[in-house]
Coordinates of C-alpha atoms in Angstrom, one line a residue:
Chain A
M30 CA 70.5 90.8 89.7
R31 CA 74.1 91.7 89.1
F32 CA 76.8 93.4 91.1
R33 CA 80.5 93.8 90.4
A34 CA 82.9 96.4 91.6
K35 CA 86.6 97.0 91.6
I36 CA 89.0 99.1 93.8
V37 CA 92.5 99.8 92.5
D38 CA 93.5 102.8 94.6
L39 CA 95.3 101.7 97.7
A40 CA 94.2 104.7 99.8
C41 CA 90.6 103.9 98.9
L42 CA 91.1 100.3 99.7
N43 CA 92.5 101.0 103.1
H44 CA 89.7 103.4 103.9
F45 CA 87.2 100.9 102.8
S46 CA 88.8 98.2 105.0
R47 CA 88.8 100.5 108.0
I48 CA 85.0 101.1 107.5
I49 CA 84.4 97.4 107.3
N50 CA 86.5 96.7 110.4
T51 CA 84.4 99.3 112.3
I52 CA 81.2 97.7 111.1
A53 CA 82.5 94.2 112.0
K54 CA 83.0 95.5 115.6
L55 CA 79.5 96.8 115.8
A56 CA 77.4 94.1 114.2
K57 CA 77.7 90.3 114.0
T58 CA 75.5 90.3 110.9
C59 CA 74.2 93.2 108.9
I60 CA 72.5 94.1 105.8
L61 CA 74.4 95.4 102.8
R62 CA 72.2 97.5 100.6
L63 CA 73.5 98.4 97.2
T64 CA 72.1 101.2 95.1
V65 CA 73.5 102.8 92.0
C66 CA 75.2 105.6 93.9
K67 CA 75.6 104.3 97.4
L68 CA 76.4 101.4 99.7
Y69 CA 74.6 101.1 103.0
F70 CA 75.5 98.9 106.0
I71 CA 72.4 98.4 108.1
L72 CA 71.8 96.9 111.5
S73 CA 68.2 97.1 112.6
D74 CA 67.2 97.0 116.2
K75 CA 66.3 93.6 117.3
V76 CA 65.9 93.0 121.0
A77 CA 68.0 89.9 120.6
N78 CA 71.2 91.9 119.9
G79 CA 70.6 94.4 122.6
G80 CA 68.5 96.7 120.6
A81 CA 71.2 98.8 119.1
S82 CA 70.9 99.8 115.5
M83 CA 73.3 101.2 112.9
W84 CA 73.1 103.0 109.6
C85 CA 76.3 103.5 107.7
E86 CA 76.2 105.2 104.3
L87 CA 79.0 105.6 101.8
C88 CA 79.2 106.9 98.2
Q89 CA 80.5 104.2 95.8
G90 CA 82.2 106.9 93.7
N91 CA 84.6 107.6 96.6
F92 CA 85.9 104.1 96.8
F93 CA 85.3 102.1 93.6
D94 CA 87.0 102.5 90.3
E95 CA 84.4 100.3 88.6
Y96 CA 81.0 99.8 89.9
Q97 CA 78.1 98.1 88.2
M98 CA 74.9 97.0 89.7
E99 CA 71.5 95.9 88.5
G100 CA 68.7 95.3 90.9
V101 CA 65.8 92.9 90.7
A102 CA 63.8 95.2 88.5
A103 CA 64.3 98.6 86.8
E104 CA 61.9 100.3 89.2
H105 CA 63.5 98.7 92.2
N106 CA 67.1 99.0 91.2
E107 CA 68.5 97.9 94.6
I108 CA 70.0 94.8 96.2
Y109 CA 69.7 93.9 99.8
L110 CA 72.2 91.3 101.1
E111 CA 72.6 89.9 104.6
L112 CA 76.2 89.1 105.5
V113 CA 78.6 88.7 108.4
P114 CA 80.8 91.8 108.2
E115 CA 83.6 89.9 110.0
N116 CA 84.0 87.7 106.9
L117 CA 84.4 90.7 104.7
S118 CA 86.8 92.3 107.1
R119 CA 88.9 89.1 107.1
A120 CA 88.8 88.9 103.3
L121 CA 90.1 92.5 103.1
K122 CA 92.9 91.8 105.6
T123 CA 94.9 90.0 102.8
A124 CA 94.3 93.1 100.6
Q125 CA 96.5 95.5 102.6
N126 CA 98.9 96.1 99.7
A127 CA 96.9 94.5 96.9
K128 CA 97.1 95.8 93.4
A129 CA 93.3 95.5 93.0
V130 CA 90.3 94.1 94.7
K131 CA 87.3 92.9 92.8
M132 CA 83.9 92.2 94.3
K133 CA 81.2 90.3 92.6
L134 CA 77.9 88.7 93.4
T135 CA 77.9 85.1 92.4
N136 CA 75.6 82.2 92.7
K137 CA 77.4 78.9 92.3
H138 CA 76.0 76.7 95.0
C139 CA 74.6 79.4 97.1
P140 CA 74.6 83.2 96.8
C141 CA 78.1 84.6 97.6
L142 CA 79.9 87.8 97.5
R143 CA 83.2 86.9 95.9
V144 CA 86.1 89.1 96.9
A145 CA 89.1 88.5 94.6
V146 CA 92.3 90.1 95.8
E147 CA 95.1 90.6 93.3
L148 CA 98.4 90.6 95.2
P149 CA 101.7 92.0 93.8
S150 CA 104.3 89.4 92.9
L151 CA 107.8 89.5 91.6
S152 CA 107.1 87.4 88.6
S153 CA 104.9 88.5 85.7
S154 CA 102.0 86.3 86.8
S155 CA 100.0 87.7 89.6
R156 CA 98.6 85.9 92.6
I157 CA 94.9 86.1 93.3
V158 CA 93.3 85.2 96.6
T159 CA 89.6 84.7 96.4
H160 CA 87.1 84.7 99.3
D161 CA 83.6 83.6 98.7
I162 CA 81.5 85.1 101.4
P163 CA 78.1 83.6 101.8
V164 CA 75.2 86.1 101.7
G165 CA 71.5 85.9 102.0
V166 CA 69.4 87.8 99.5
I167 CA 66.7 89.7 101.2
P168 CA 63.4 89.5 99.3
R169 CA 61.7 92.7 98.3
R170 CA 58.8 92.4 100.7
M171 CA 61.2 92.7 103.6
W172 CA 63.0 95.8 102.4
N173 CA 60.8 97.9 104.4
D174 CA 62.4 96.6 107.6
F175 CA 65.6 98.3 106.7
R176 CA 64.6 101.9 106.1
E177 CA 66.7 104.8 107.2
P178 CA 66.0 105.6 110.9
S179 CA 64.8 109.1 111.4
V180 CA 66.6 111.5 113.7
P181 CA 64.8 111.1 117.0
D182 CA 63.0 113.9 118.7
F183 CA 66.0 114.6 121.0
D184 CA 66.2 116.6 124.2
V185 CA 69.9 117.6 123.7
S186 CA 72.2 117.4 120.8
I187 CA 75.9 117.9 121.5
Y188 CA 79.3 117.5 119.7
L189 CA 81.4 114.7 121.1
P190 CA 84.8 115.4 122.7
V191 CA 88.1 114.1 121.2
L192 CA 87.2 110.5 120.6
K193 CA 90.6 109.3 121.9
T194 CA 90.0 110.8 125.3
M195 CA 86.4 109.6 125.4
K196 CA 87.6 106.1 124.3
S197 CA 90.1 105.7 127.1
V198 CA 87.7 107.0 129.7
V199 CA 85.0 104.6 128.6
E200 CA 87.4 101.7 128.5
R201 CA 88.4 102.3 132.1
M202 CA 84.8 102.7 133.1
K203 CA 84.0 99.5 131.4
N204 CA 86.4 97.7 133.7
L205 CA 84.4 99.1 136.7
S206 CA 80.8 99.0 135.6
N207 CA 78.4 97.4 133.1
F208 CA 76.4 100.6 132.6
I209 CA 77.2 104.1 131.9
V210 CA 75.1 107.3 132.1
I211 CA 75.6 109.9 129.4
E212 CA 74.2 113.3 130.3
A213 CA 74.5 116.5 128.4
N214 CA 72.9 120.0 128.3
L215 CA 72.6 122.8 125.7
S216 CA 75.5 124.7 127.2
G217 CA 78.1 122.3 125.6
E218 CA 78.6 120.2 128.7
M219 CA 78.6 116.5 128.8
N220 CA 79.3 114.0 131.7
L221 CA 80.0 110.3 131.6
K222 CA 79.2 108.6 134.9
I223 CA 79.4 105.2 136.4
E224 CA 78.4 104.1 139.9
T225 CA 78.9 100.8 141.6
D226 CA 79.2 99.5 145.2
L227 CA 82.9 100.2 145.1
V228 CA 83.3 103.4 143.2
S229 CA 81.7 106.2 141.4
V230 CA 83.4 108.1 138.6
T231 CA 82.3 111.1 136.7
T232 CA 84.2 112.7 133.8
H233 CA 83.2 116.2 132.9
F234 CA 83.6 117.6 129.4
K235 CA 82.8 121.2 128.7
D236 CA 82.8 123.7 125.8
L237 CA 81.8 121.0 123.3
G238 CA 79.2 123.0 121.5
N239 CA 75.7 122.1 120.4
P240 CA 74.9 121.6 116.7
P241 CA 72.4 124.1 115.3
W242 CA 69.8 121.5 114.2
A243 CA 66.7 123.6 114.0
S244 CA 68.2 126.1 111.6
E245 CA 69.4 123.4 109.3
D246 CA 66.3 121.5 108.4
G247 CA 63.7 123.5 110.3
C248 CA 62.6 120.6 112.4
Q249 CA 61.2 121.3 115.8
S250 CA 62.5 119.3 118.6
S251 CA 62.1 118.9 122.3
A252 CA 65.4 120.8 122.6
Q253 CA 63.5 124.0 121.7
G254 CA 62.8 126.1 124.8
R255 CA 64.7 123.8 127.0
D256 CA 66.6 125.2 130.0
L257 CA 70.2 125.5 128.8
E258 CA 71.7 124.1 132.0
S259 CA 69.5 121.2 132.6
M260 CA 70.9 117.8 131.8
A261 CA 69.3 115.2 129.6
E262 CA 70.5 111.7 130.7
V263 CA 70.4 108.2 129.4
C264 CA 71.8 105.0 130.9
I265 CA 73.1 102.5 128.4
D266 CA 75.1 99.3 128.1
I267 CA 78.7 100.4 128.4
K268 CA 79.9 97.6 126.1
K269 CA 77.9 99.0 123.2
L270 CA 79.5 102.4 123.6
Q271 CA 82.9 100.9 124.0
Q272 CA 82.5 98.9 120.8
L273 CA 81.5 102.1 118.9
L274 CA 84.5 104.0 120.2
A275 CA 87.0 101.1 119.8
G276 CA 86.0 100.8 116.1
Q277 CA 86.9 104.4 115.4
Q278 CA 90.4 104.2 114.0
V279 CA 90.4 107.7 112.5
N280 CA 89.0 110.8 114.2
P281 CA 85.8 111.7 112.3
T282 CA 85.5 115.2 110.9
K283 CA 82.3 115.6 112.8
A284 CA 81.0 113.6 115.8
L285 CA 77.9 114.3 117.7
C286 CA 75.2 112.6 119.8
N287 CA 71.5 113.2 120.3
I288 CA 70.1 112.3 123.6
V289 CA 66.4 111.4 124.1
C290 CA 66.0 111.5 127.9
K291 CA 65.8 107.9 129.3
R292 CA 65.1 106.5 125.9
V293 CA 67.9 106.4 123.4
V294 CA 71.2 108.0 122.4
H295 CA 71.9 108.5 118.8
F296 CA 75.4 108.9 117.6
I297 CA 76.4 110.5 114.2
L298 CA 80.0 110.2 113.0
L299 CA 80.9 111.9 109.8
H300 CA 84.2 111.1 108.1
E301 CA 84.6 112.7 104.7
E302 CA 82.0 111.0 102.6
V303 CA 81.0 108.3 105.1
S304 CA 78.4 108.7 107.7
L305 CA 77.8 106.3 110.5
Q306 CA 74.7 106.5 112.7
Y307 CA 74.4 104.4 115.8
F308 CA 71.5 104.1 118.2
I309 CA 71.9 102.7 121.7
P310 CA 68.7 102.2 123.6
A311 CA 68.5 103.1 127.3
I312 CA 68.5 100.4 129.9
A313 CA 65.4 100.7 132.1
Chain B
G2 CA 92.0 112.9 159.4
H3 CA 92.8 114.5 156.1
A4 CA 95.4 113.8 153.4
V5 CA 96.0 115.8 150.3
L6 CA 98.3 114.2 147.9
G7 CA 99.4 115.8 144.7
P8 CA 99.1 117.2 142.3
A9 CA 101.5 114.7 140.9
S10 CA 101.8 114.8 137.2
G11 CA 103.4 113.2 134.2
Q12 CA 106.4 111.0 134.7
R13 CA 106.0 111.0 138.5
E14 CA 102.5 109.7 138.2
R15 CA 103.7 107.0 135.9
Y16 CA 106.4 106.1 138.4
A17 CA 103.8 105.9 141.2
L18 CA 101.6 103.8 139.0
S19 CA 104.4 101.3 138.2
L20 CA 105.0 100.9 142.0
L21 CA 101.3 100.2 142.5
R22 CA 101.3 97.7 139.6
A23 CA 104.3 96.0 141.2
V24 CA 102.2 95.0 144.2
H25 CA 99.0 94.3 142.3
F26 CA 98.7 90.6 142.7
Q27 CA 95.7 90.8 145.0
D28 CA 92.7 93.0 144.5
Y29 CA 92.6 94.7 147.9
A30 CA 95.4 96.9 149.3
T31 CA 95.7 98.6 152.7
C32 CA 97.0 102.2 152.4
F33 CA 98.8 103.8 155.3
A34 CA 99.8 107.4 155.0
T35 CA 102.1 109.3 157.3
A36 CA 104.0 112.5 156.9
S37 CA 106.9 110.7 155.2
G38 CA 104.7 109.1 152.5
L39 CA 102.3 106.5 151.5
R40 CA 102.6 102.8 152.1
V41 CA 100.5 100.4 150.1
T42 CA 100.3 96.8 151.4
V43 CA 99.0 93.7 149.7
E44 CA 98.9 90.3 151.2
D45 CA 98.0 86.8 150.0
A46 CA 97.2 83.6 151.8
K47 CA 98.8 85.0 155.0
C48 CA 102.1 83.9 153.5
I49 CA 103.3 86.8 151.5
Q50 CA 103.1 90.5 152.0
A51 CA 104.1 93.2 149.6
N52 CA 104.7 96.9 150.5
A53 CA 105.1 99.7 148.1
F54 CA 106.5 102.9 149.7
I55 CA 105.8 106.1 147.8
Q56 CA 107.8 108.8 149.4
A57 CA 106.1 112.2 150.1
E58 CA 108.7 113.9 147.8
I59 CA 107.2 112.1 144.8
F60 CA 104.1 114.3 145.2
Q61 CA 104.3 118.1 144.7
E62 CA 102.2 118.5 147.8
F63 CA 101.6 116.0 150.5
S64 CA 100.1 116.6 153.8
V65 CA 98.6 114.3 156.5
Q66 CA 96.7 116.1 159.2
E67 CA 96.7 113.3 161.7
E68 CA 99.7 111.2 162.7
S69 CA 98.7 108.5 160.3
V70 CA 95.7 107.5 158.3
M71 CA 94.9 104.0 157.2
F72 CA 92.2 102.6 154.8
R73 CA 91.6 99.7 152.5
V74 CA 90.7 100.0 148.8
S75 CA 90.4 97.9 145.7
L76 CA 93.7 98.3 143.9
S77 CA 92.3 97.4 140.5
V78 CA 89.7 100.1 140.9
L79 CA 92.3 102.6 142.0
L80 CA 94.5 101.8 139.0
D81 CA 91.6 102.1 136.6
C82 CA 90.8 105.5 138.1
L83 CA 94.3 106.7 138.0
T84 CA 94.6 105.8 134.3
I85 CA 91.2 107.1 133.3
F86 CA 92.7 109.2 130.6
G87 CA 94.8 106.4 129.3
T88 CA 98.3 105.2 130.2
S89 CA 100.0 107.3 127.5
S90 CA 98.8 110.8 127.7
L91 CA 98.6 112.9 124.5
P92 CA 101.8 114.7 123.7
G93 CA 102.0 118.1 125.2
T94 CA 99.4 117.3 127.8
S95 CA 99.8 115.9 131.2
T96 CA 97.4 114.6 133.8
A97 CA 97.2 116.5 137.0
L98 CA 96.1 114.5 140.0
R99 CA 94.8 115.3 143.4
M100 CA 93.9 112.7 146.0
C101 CA 92.0 113.4 149.2
Y102 CA 90.9 111.2 152.1
R103 CA 88.9 112.9 154.8
G104 CA 89.2 110.1 157.3
Y105 CA 87.5 107.0 158.6
G106 CA 84.3 106.1 156.7
H107 CA 85.0 108.6 154.0
P108 CA 85.7 107.6 150.4
L109 CA 89.1 108.2 148.7
M110 CA 88.6 111.1 146.3
L111 CA 90.6 111.5 143.2
F112 CA 90.5 114.6 141.0
L113 CA 92.2 114.2 137.6
E114 CA 92.5 116.8 134.9
E115 CA 93.8 116.6 131.4
G116 CA 93.3 119.2 128.7
G117 CA 90.4 120.8 130.5
V118 CA 88.6 117.5 131.0
V119 CA 88.0 116.7 134.7
T120 CA 87.3 113.3 136.2
V121 CA 86.2 112.9 139.8
C122 CA 86.4 109.4 141.3
K123 CA 84.9 108.5 144.6
I124 CA 86.4 105.2 145.7
H125 CA 84.7 103.6 148.7
T126 CA 87.1 102.6 151.5
Q127 CA 86.8 99.6 153.7
E128 CA 87.8 98.7 157.2
P129 CA 91.6 97.9 157.0
D130 CA 92.5 94.3 157.6
E131 CA 94.8 93.2 160.3
L132 CA 98.1 93.0 158.6
L133 CA 100.8 90.4 159.1
D134 CA 103.7 91.5 161.2
F135 CA 106.9 89.9 159.8
D136 CA 108.8 91.7 162.5
F137 CA 112.0 92.0 160.4
C138 CA 114.1 94.3 162.5
S139 CA 117.8 94.4 161.8
T140 CA 118.8 92.6 165.0
K141 CA 116.9 89.5 163.9
V142 CA 118.4 89.3 160.5
V143 CA 120.7 86.3 160.1
N144 CA 121.9 86.7 156.5
K145 CA 121.9 89.7 154.2
I146 CA 123.0 90.2 150.7
I147 CA 122.6 93.3 148.5
L148 CA 122.8 92.5 144.8
Q149 CA 122.5 94.5 141.7
S150 CA 119.0 93.7 140.3
E151 CA 120.5 92.8 136.9
G152 CA 122.1 89.7 138.5
L153 CA 118.8 88.5 139.9
R154 CA 116.9 89.2 136.7
E155 CA 119.4 87.0 134.8
A156 CA 119.0 84.3 137.4
F157 CA 115.2 84.4 137.2
A158 CA 115.5 84.1 133.4
E159 CA 117.8 81.1 133.8
L160 CA 115.9 79.2 136.5
D161 CA 113.2 76.7 135.7
M162 CA 109.9 78.4 136.7
T163 CA 108.0 75.1 136.4
S164 CA 109.6 74.2 139.7
E165 CA 107.2 74.5 142.6
V166 CA 109.8 76.0 144.9
L167 CA 112.8 78.3 144.8
Q168 CA 115.5 77.2 147.1
I169 CA 117.8 79.8 148.5
T170 CA 121.1 79.0 150.2
M171 CA 123.0 81.7 151.9
S172 CA 126.3 80.9 153.6
P173 CA 129.5 82.5 154.9
D174 CA 131.3 79.6 153.1
K175 CA 131.0 78.2 149.6
P176 CA 128.6 78.3 147.7
Y177 CA 127.9 81.7 149.5
F178 CA 124.7 82.5 147.6
R179 CA 122.9 79.8 145.6
L180 CA 119.4 79.8 143.9
S181 CA 118.0 76.4 142.9
T182 CA 114.9 75.1 141.2
F183 CA 113.6 71.6 140.8
G184 CA 111.4 71.5 137.7
N185 CA 110.3 69.3 134.9
A186 CA 113.6 69.7 133.1
G187 CA 115.7 68.8 136.1
S188 CA 117.4 70.9 138.7
A189 CA 119.1 74.2 138.1
H190 CA 121.5 76.1 140.3
V191 CA 122.8 79.6 140.0
D192 CA 125.7 80.5 142.2
Y193 CA 127.1 84.0 143.0
P194 CA 130.6 84.2 144.5
R195 CA 130.9 86.7 147.3
D196 CA 133.4 88.7 145.3
S197 CA 131.1 89.0 142.3
D198 CA 130.8 92.4 140.7
L199 CA 127.0 92.2 141.2
M200 CA 127.4 91.7 144.9
E201 CA 127.2 95.1 146.7
A202 CA 127.2 93.8 150.2
F203 CA 127.6 90.3 151.8
H204 CA 126.8 89.7 155.4
C205 CA 126.1 86.1 156.0
N206 CA 126.6 84.7 159.5
Q207 CA 125.2 81.2 159.2
T208 CA 124.5 78.6 156.5
Q209 CA 120.8 78.6 155.8
T210 CA 118.8 76.7 153.1
N211 CA 115.2 77.5 152.7
R212 CA 112.5 76.9 150.1
Y213 CA 109.9 79.4 149.0
K214 CA 106.9 78.7 146.8
I215 CA 107.6 80.1 143.3
S216 CA 103.9 81.0 143.0
L217 CA 104.3 83.4 146.0
L218 CA 107.6 84.9 144.7
K219 CA 106.4 85.4 141.1
P220 CA 104.5 88.7 141.8
S221 CA 107.8 90.2 143.0
T222 CA 109.3 89.9 139.5
K223 CA 107.3 93.0 138.5
A224 CA 109.2 95.0 141.0
L225 CA 112.5 93.3 140.1
A226 CA 112.1 94.5 136.5
L227 CA 111.9 98.1 137.7
S228 CA 114.5 98.0 140.3
C229 CA 118.3 98.8 140.3
K230 CA 119.2 97.0 143.6
V231 CA 117.8 94.3 145.7
S232 CA 118.4 93.5 149.3
I233 CA 117.8 89.8 150.3
R234 CA 117.5 89.1 154.0
T235 CA 116.5 86.1 156.1
D236 CA 115.8 85.6 159.8
A237 CA 116.4 82.7 162.0
Q238 CA 113.0 81.0 161.0
G239 CA 113.8 81.3 157.4
F240 CA 111.4 84.2 156.6
L241 CA 112.5 86.0 153.5
S242 CA 112.6 89.7 152.9
L243 CA 113.2 91.1 149.4
Q244 CA 113.6 94.8 149.2
Y245 CA 113.7 96.4 145.8
M246 CA 115.2 99.8 145.3
I247 CA 113.5 101.6 142.4
R248 CA 114.8 104.9 141.1
N249 CA 112.8 107.2 138.9
E250 CA 113.9 109.6 136.1
D251 CA 114.4 112.4 138.7
G252 CA 116.7 110.2 140.8
Q253 CA 114.2 109.8 143.5
I254 CA 114.2 106.5 145.3
C255 CA 111.3 104.4 146.4
F256 CA 111.1 100.9 147.8
V257 CA 108.9 97.8 147.1
E258 CA 109.3 95.2 149.7
Y259 CA 108.2 91.6 149.9
Y260 CA 108.0 89.3 152.8
C261 CA 107.6 85.6 152.3
C262 CA 107.1 82.6 154.5
P263 CA 109.3 79.6 154.0
D264 CA 107.7 76.4 152.6
E265 CA 107.1 74.1 155.5
N266 CA 106.9 70.8 153.6
I267 CA 110.6 70.1 153.8
T268 CA 112.6 67.7 155.8
E269 CA 116.2 67.8 156.8
A270 CA 116.9 64.7 154.7
E271 CA 115.8 66.4 151.5
L272 CA 118.5 69.0 152.0

């Protein structure tokens, strides 16, 4: 099992750091799955962490100048590591204007992901900061626990409003309530609602548009034949939504959510070659 | 009763917000609306009262159907609702606000709109508290000084805020106007001569020395930071009134006022 990779381009490095920061905000620990073409950050839904799950996918070619990996066996050419994304985020913090960042899987005393940051210096010798981030290697029999979640059979799919606006609304609402109701219909309308003993607040968004799912992959969903005006609603933990929005430092090129009435809300954020899916279960 | 305020927008809204923040040291505020404007009152420990006066002119439209309406709301909830679209609006957009209160038992309704997004807030109102009456009419005022706020800001920066009390001396004779603290690092005194440039008015009839708990006065520094002038008055019992005059970008003037009880634990000998 081998993995080594290198980023030289500063823009790629910053983009990669931003993604790691976002992930660090969403998950305390996560799975890093490495394949020949792609990196995946996976959080699977355990009740202990509130039942939210995440699937973030990026093409290595868009970030790394060098990338070599060898899985356990030729027919299973993949690596699954468990790590604390915050550690990786911290390691990359020193790399803001680095000349190069190398990542390597090592096994000195315990399995580690070594992040070596080469910093610019005035003299000819360069400074290198190395972080060894402990990782757990996930055995192959457990890989099945981390499969890509399927798009749920949603009632309503809708594009999200400008995330900056949504973020500030959700942030204020978080001060007022622990829960938030998201409701949307197939006429491009979405409402965010909170209600407590002291106050009730509703923010109405309109003209958001509904993504054309059925025509894309031919899948039939509950959205078919649904009354355009009727709202599908889901009540979720407001902190989970706030974390997702707070982590978005760049406006994604496409952002949408799929609501399964009273069950789950599924967010999809696409930013160039990175896709982030996030599932927040309903609170009964 | 029925009150429609607004729509206030942009800078004016931020101005009104800063006035509300200046009195936000306790969660609950009593709002009192008359044709001339809105007064927001916050009290703590029956020792201090802060009033923010938002004049009717600040709003583009302001009407009160009855002679006056009064209700109590959570100020932190109100502030969160007013800033639902964030404190700095996106360039080129401004938040329009409309507030309505239909009368006793009804919620305070806020309608905010920014870039086509509408937020409706329904803030439940409560029975207003009995407010303290400091009865600070001009005939009872013993000493009065009007100072440019800059002078008081400097003093507050100089004085030792670890002190439990702020002692204020006002006198027709020397030292005229003296602020003192007694903190961990010793005593500090700041004196203002009566002919100081900062002194806009000086009407002291009697030498008075009173102490006020710094913890009670601290909230007023928020208003001090915004203000251009401050009027400092005391009555015969040593009750203190601080009136901060706050001017917005349009030159409109609002007031934030604090009343504070003197600290009782003081003997003549200590003076």
